Coordinates of C-alpha atoms and ligand atoms in Angstrom, one line a residue:
M21 CA 27.4 -0.7 20.5
H22 CA 25.9 2.2 18.5
R23 CA 24.2 0.1 15.8
A24 CA 20.7 -0.9 14.7
T25 CA 18.7 -2.2 12.0
A26 CA 15.1 -1.0 10.9
I27 CA 12.7 -2.0 8.2
A28 CA 10.1 0.4 6.7
H29 CA 7.6 0.1 3.9
P30 CA 6.8 2.7 1.4
N31 CA 3.2 4.0 1.1
I32 CA 0.8 5.2 -1.5
A33 CA -1.2 8.2 -1.3
F34 CA -4.9 8.4 -2.0
I35 CA -4.8 12.2 -1.4
K36 CA -1.4 13.4 -2.5
Y37 CA 1.3 15.7 -0.9
W38 CA 2.4 18.1 -3.6
G39 CA 3.7 21.5 -2.5
H40 CA 4.4 22.9 0.7
A41 CA 2.9 25.3 3.3
D42 CA 6.5 25.6 4.9
A43 CA 9.3 24.2 2.6
A44 CA 12.0 24.1 5.3
L45 CA 10.1 22.0 7.8
H46 CA 8.3 19.8 5.2
V47 CA 4.9 21.2 6.2
P48 CA 2.4 20.2 3.4
A49 CA 0.1 22.6 1.6
N50 CA -2.8 20.1 2.1
P51 CA -3.6 17.0 4.4
S52 CA -2.8 13.6 2.8
I53 CA -4.0 10.1 3.2
S54 CA -2.1 6.9 2.4
M55 CA -1.8 3.2 2.8
V56 CA 1.5 1.6 3.9
L57 CA 2.6 -1.3 1.3
D58 CA 3.5 -4.3 3.0
C59 CA 5.6 -6.5 0.6
L60 CA 7.7 -3.5 -0.6
Q61 CA 10.5 -2.6 2.0
T62 CA 13.7 -0.8 2.9
R63 CA 16.0 -2.4 5.4
T64 CA 18.7 -0.1 6.8
T65 CA 21.3 -0.6 9.2
V66 CA 23.0 2.4 10.9
D67 CA 26.4 1.9 12.8
F68 CA 27.7 4.8 14.4
R69 CA 31.6 4.8 15.1
V70 CA 34.6 6.9 15.1
L71 CA 34.9 7.8 11.3
R72 CA 35.9 10.8 9.4
K73 CA 32.8 11.1 7.6
D74 CA 29.4 9.2 7.0
E75 CA 29.6 6.3 4.7
V76 CA 26.4 5.5 2.8
I77 CA 25.8 2.4 0.6
I78 CA 22.5 2.0 -1.0
D79 CA 21.6 -1.3 -2.5
G80 CA 25.3 -2.5 -2.6
I81 CA 26.7 0.7 -4.2
T82 CA 28.3 3.9 -2.7
A83 CA 25.8 6.6 -2.7
S84 CA 26.1 9.6 -5.1
P85 CA 27.5 12.7 -3.4
A86 CA 24.0 14.4 -3.3
A87 CA 22.3 11.3 -1.8
R88 CA 25.1 10.9 0.7
T89 CA 24.7 14.7 1.7
R90 CA 21.0 14.1 2.1
V91 CA 21.4 11.2 4.4
S92 CA 24.1 13.0 6.4
E93 CA 21.9 16.0 7.0
H94 CA 19.3 13.8 8.3
L95 CA 21.9 12.0 10.6
D96 CA 22.8 15.5 11.8
R97 CA 19.2 16.0 13.0
V98 CA 19.5 12.8 14.8
R99 CA 23.1 13.6 16.3
A100 CA 21.8 17.0 17.4
L101 CA 19.0 15.3 19.6
A102 CA 21.3 12.7 21.0
G103 CA 24.2 15.0 21.6
S104 CA 26.6 12.8 19.6
D105 CA 29.3 13.7 17.0
L106 CA 30.0 10.1 15.9
R107 CA 29.8 9.4 12.1
A108 CA 27.8 6.4 10.8
R109 CA 28.2 3.6 8.3
V110 CA 24.7 3.4 6.7
R111 CA 23.6 0.3 4.5
S112 CA 20.3 0.5 2.9
E113 CA 18.6 -2.1 0.8
S114 CA 15.3 -2.0 -0.9
N115 CA 13.4 -5.0 -2.4
F116 CA 12.0 -2.8 -5.3
A117 CA 13.3 0.0 -7.8
V118 CA 14.4 3.2 -6.1
G119 CA 13.6 6.5 -7.5
A120 CA 10.9 5.3 -9.9
G121 CA 8.0 6.8 -8.3
L122 CA 7.3 4.0 -5.7
A123 CA 7.9 6.2 -2.8
S124 CA 11.4 4.8 -2.1
S125 CA 12.4 7.9 -0.2
A126 CA 9.3 7.3 2.2
S127 CA 10.5 3.8 3.5
A128 CA 14.3 5.0 3.2
F129 CA 13.7 7.9 5.4
A130 CA 11.5 6.0 7.8
A131 CA 13.9 3.3 8.3
L132 CA 16.9 5.6 8.5
T133 CA 15.0 7.5 11.2
L134 CA 14.1 4.6 13.2
A135 CA 17.5 2.9 12.9
A136 CA 19.7 6.0 13.6
T137 CA 17.6 7.1 16.6
T138 CA 17.9 3.5 18.3
A139 CA 21.5 3.3 17.4
L140 CA 22.1 6.4 19.4
G141 CA 20.1 5.3 22.4
L142 CA 17.1 7.6 21.7
D143 CA 13.6 5.9 22.2
L144 CA 11.2 8.4 20.5
P145 CA 7.5 8.4 20.8
L146 CA 5.8 7.6 17.4
Q147 CA 4.8 11.2 16.8
Q148 CA 8.2 12.6 17.2
L149 CA 9.7 9.7 15.1
S150 CA 7.2 10.5 12.4
A151 CA 7.9 14.3 12.5
L152 CA 11.6 13.7 12.4
A153 CA 11.2 11.3 9.4
R154 CA 9.3 14.1 7.7
L155 CA 12.4 16.3 7.7
G156 CA 14.3 13.7 5.7
S157 CA 11.4 13.3 3.1
G158 CA 8.0 14.6 3.6
S159 CA 6.0 11.3 2.8
A160 CA 8.3 9.2 5.2
C161 CA 6.2 10.6 8.1
R162 CA 3.3 8.2 6.7
S163 CA 5.5 5.3 6.7
I164 CA 6.2 5.4 10.7
P165 CA 2.7 4.5 11.7
G166 CA 1.0 1.4 10.1
G167 CA -1.9 0.6 8.0
F168 CA -4.1 3.5 6.6
V169 CA -2.3 6.8 7.7
E170 CA -3.5 10.4 7.6
W171 CA -0.9 13.4 7.5
M172 CA -2.9 16.3 9.0
V173 CA -2.0 20.0 8.9
H174 CA -3.0 21.9 11.8
P175 CA -4.1 25.5 12.2
D176 CA -0.8 26.5 13.7
R177 CA 1.0 25.2 10.5
S178 CA 2.3 22.1 12.3
A179 CA 1.7 18.7 10.7
T180 CA 1.4 15.1 12.3
A181 CA 0.6 11.8 10.7
R182 CA -1.4 9.1 12.5
S183 CA -2.9 5.7 11.8
I184 CA -6.7 5.9 11.0
A185 CA -7.0 2.2 10.6
P186 CA -4.6 -0.8 11.1
P187 CA -3.4 -3.0 8.1
E188 CA -6.2 -5.9 8.8
H189 CA -8.9 -3.2 8.7
W190 CA -9.4 -3.7 4.9
A191 CA -7.9 -6.0 2.6
L192 CA -7.3 -3.4 -0.1
C193 CA -4.6 -4.2 -2.7
D194 CA -2.4 -2.0 -4.7
C195 CA -1.4 -3.9 -8.1
I196 CA 1.6 -1.8 -9.2
A197 CA 2.0 -1.8 -13.1
L198 CA 5.7 -1.0 -13.7
V199 CA 6.0 0.5 -17.1
S200 CA 9.6 1.8 -16.3
T201 CA 11.9 1.2 -13.4
R202 CA 14.4 4.0 -14.6
H203 CA 15.4 6.6 -12.0
K204 CA 13.0 9.5 -12.6
K205 CA 14.5 12.7 -14.1
V206 CA 12.7 15.1 -11.8
S207 CA 12.7 14.5 -8.0
S208 CA 9.5 15.1 -6.1
I209 CA 11.5 17.9 -4.3
R210 CA 11.6 19.8 -7.5
G211 CA 8.0 19.2 -8.0
H212 CA 7.0 20.5 -4.4
E213 CA 9.0 23.7 -5.2
A214 CA 7.4 24.3 -8.7
A215 CA 3.9 23.5 -7.5
P216 CA 2.8 27.1 -6.6
S217 CA 3.9 28.2 -10.0
S218 CA 1.0 26.4 -11.5
P219 CA -2.4 28.3 -11.7
L220 CA -4.1 25.1 -10.8
H221 CA -2.2 24.7 -7.4
T222 CA -4.5 26.5 -5.2
A223 CA -7.6 24.8 -6.6
R224 CA -6.1 21.5 -6.0
V225 CA -5.0 22.3 -2.5
R226 CA -8.5 23.5 -1.6
D227 CA -10.1 20.4 -3.2
A228 CA -7.6 18.1 -1.6
T229 CA -8.4 19.7 1.8
L230 CA -12.2 19.4 1.2
Q231 CA -11.9 15.8 0.1
A232 CA -9.7 14.5 3.2
P233 CA -12.7 13.9 5.5
A234 CA -14.5 11.9 2.7
C235 CA -11.4 10.0 1.9
R236 CA -11.1 9.0 5.5
Q237 CA -14.6 8.1 5.7
A238 CA -14.3 5.9 2.6
I239 CA -11.5 4.1 4.4
E240 CA -13.4 3.7 7.6
R241 CA -16.5 2.3 5.6
R242 CA -14.4 0.2 3.2
N243 CA -15.9 1.9 0.3
L244 CA -13.8 1.3 -2.8
A245 CA -15.9 3.2 -5.2
A246 CA -15.7 6.4 -3.0
L247 CA -12.1 6.0 -2.3
G248 CA -11.3 5.3 -6.0
R249 CA -13.1 8.4 -7.3
I250 CA -11.1 10.7 -4.8
A251 CA -8.0 8.9 -5.5
E252 CA -8.1 9.2 -9.2
R253 CA -9.2 12.8 -9.2
D254 CA -6.4 13.9 -6.9
A255 CA -3.8 11.9 -8.8
V256 CA -4.7 13.6 -12.1
M257 CA -5.0 17.0 -10.5
M258 CA -1.5 16.5 -8.9
H259 CA -0.2 15.7 -12.4
A260 CA -2.0 18.5 -13.9
V261 CA -0.3 20.7 -11.3
A262 CA 3.1 19.2 -12.3
M263 CA 2.5 19.7 -16.0
T264 CA 1.4 23.2 -15.7
S265 CA 4.3 24.3 -13.4
A266 CA 7.2 26.4 -14.5
P267 CA 9.2 24.5 -15.7
P268 CA 6.6 21.8 -16.4
I269 CA 7.1 18.3 -15.3
Y270 CA 5.7 15.3 -17.1
Y271 CA 5.9 12.1 -15.3
W272 CA 3.4 10.2 -17.5
T273 CA 4.5 8.3 -20.5
A274 CA 2.3 6.6 -23.4
E275 CA 2.6 3.4 -21.4
T276 CA 1.0 5.2 -18.3
M277 CA -1.9 6.4 -20.4
R278 CA -2.4 3.0 -21.9
V279 CA -2.8 1.4 -18.6
V280 CA -5.2 4.3 -17.3
R281 CA -7.4 3.7 -20.3
A282 CA -7.5 0.1 -19.8
V283 CA -8.3 0.4 -16.0
I284 CA -11.2 2.8 -16.9
E285 CA -12.5 0.4 -19.6
W286 CA -12.3 -2.7 -17.1
R287 CA -14.2 -0.8 -14.5
E288 CA -17.0 0.3 -17.0
A289 CA -17.2 -3.3 -17.7
G290 CA -17.7 -4.2 -14.2
L291 CA -14.3 -4.9 -12.6
P292 CA -14.1 -2.7 -9.6
V293 CA -10.6 -1.3 -9.9
Y294 CA -9.1 2.5 -9.7
Y295 CA -5.8 4.0 -10.3
T296 CA -3.6 6.5 -8.9
I297 CA 0.0 7.6 -9.9
D298 CA 2.9 9.0 -7.9
A299 CA 5.8 11.0 -9.1
G300 CA 6.7 8.7 -11.9
P301 CA 5.1 6.7 -14.8
N302 CA 4.0 3.7 -12.9
I303 CA 0.3 3.1 -12.2
H304 CA -1.0 2.0 -8.8
C305 CA -4.2 0.0 -9.3
L306 CA -6.5 -0.3 -6.3
C307 CA -8.9 -3.3 -5.9
E308 CA -10.2 -5.5 -3.3
A309 CA -8.5 -8.9 -2.3
A310 CA -11.3 -10.9 -4.4
H311 CA -10.2 -9.2 -7.6
R312 CA -6.5 -9.0 -7.1
D313 CA -5.4 -11.8 -9.3
E314 CA -7.7 -11.0 -12.2
V315 CA -6.3 -7.3 -12.1
Q316 CA -2.9 -8.6 -11.8
R317 CA -3.5 -10.9 -14.8
R318 CA -4.9 -8.3 -17.0
L319 CA -2.3 -5.8 -16.2
A320 CA 0.6 -8.1 -16.8
S321 CA -0.9 -8.9 -20.4
L322 CA -0.9 -5.1 -21.5
P323 CA 2.0 -4.2 -23.8
G324 CA 4.5 -1.9 -22.0
V325 CA 3.9 -3.4 -18.5
E326 CA 7.2 -4.9 -17.5
Q327 CA 6.2 -6.3 -14.2
V328 CA 3.2 -6.1 -11.8
L329 CA 4.0 -5.8 -8.1
V330 CA 1.2 -6.7 -5.7
A331 CA 1.0 -5.0 -2.1
C332 CA -1.5 -5.1 0.8
P333 CA -1.8 -2.6 3.7
G334 CA 1.2 -3.1 5.8
G335 CA 2.7 -2.3 9.3
G336 CA 4.6 0.7 10.4
A337 CA 8.4 1.1 10.7
Q338 CA 10.0 -1.6 12.9
L339 CA 13.4 -2.6 14.3
A340 CA 14.6 -5.9 12.6
D341 CA 14.5 -8.8 15.0
D342 CA 18.3 -9.1 14.8
H343 CA 18.5 -5.3 14.9
V344 CA 21.5 -5.0 17.1
S345 CA 23.5 -8.1 15.9
Ligands
PMV9 O1 8.0 12.6 0.2 P1 8.4 13.2 -1.2 O2 9.1 14.6 -1.2 O3 9.0 12.0 -1.9 O4 7.0 13.5 -1.9 C1 5.9 12.5 -2.3 C2 5.2 12.8 -3.4 C3 4.1 11.8 -3.8 O5 4.7 10.5 -3.8 C4 3.9 12.2 -5.5 C5 2.8 12.2 -3.2 C6 2.7 11.4 -1.8 O6 1.8 12.1 -1.0 O7 3.3 10.4 -1.5

């Protein structure tokens, strides 16, 4: 039987990956630090058999040719490692909107990598699994380990992701204000490519690299104010780079800005909450567990907010209990 099922969660970055040092190998221009999001998940079954070509079903629908090619190219990497030429039937389901800036490619490629390698009998160490997932989608390498994860760039231009604290280290919450669940128009792949064309890119990469140790320390000390300041600044800088790239990319909408302003007002009035935004219009609001219900309630009452998802630190990619059934 060449079949396995794996589950992985997306992650939210406090210092973002935006632009490459090596595009082909998805080596990022700067180190990044993130948290795995427990209640959002992708569950993927890979079933290798004698087929003419790979078949990919995402959330019950046959994948577009572009998505199928991306999955097939990733399976090719796994086939090359395992010395197999079997094709696969891939079924992937996420319990959240795919392609809306909620890092669905991170959970998707983390789950795909673990399921496909297991199905072909490979038992890769965590570092190798993470490095392989990265080739599918850069940020997927941060969804293989659990909890709070740092993706480091080494002097020899290699890059590895490792857990810096387990999920139970800190009851930090991400209250995600969904202002749109439509598929984003410009993929992060295009964003990474365009980043160096922005005159702000070099400054952001330098700043993100300098801030990484402070970000790690803020997590180690469970210091929300320090973490929040770093996360907000890097998110704004990432989007400033995107907006000043050629061609410019605008992920924010009027609703995004309305939520950002509300978060800043609430904080000034004493509620400890900070925001960050990925490659989409939705706003991730960071707070501690004690303030989660209040933040969720306030976000839900804002005009333009369709839904609020709440996630806590989650574990790394795992095989499903029934993974070979
Ligand atoms: O892994 P990609 O290519 O989808 O890029 C992720 C980009 C951001 O989500 C915006 C930032 C990050 O570090 O997760």
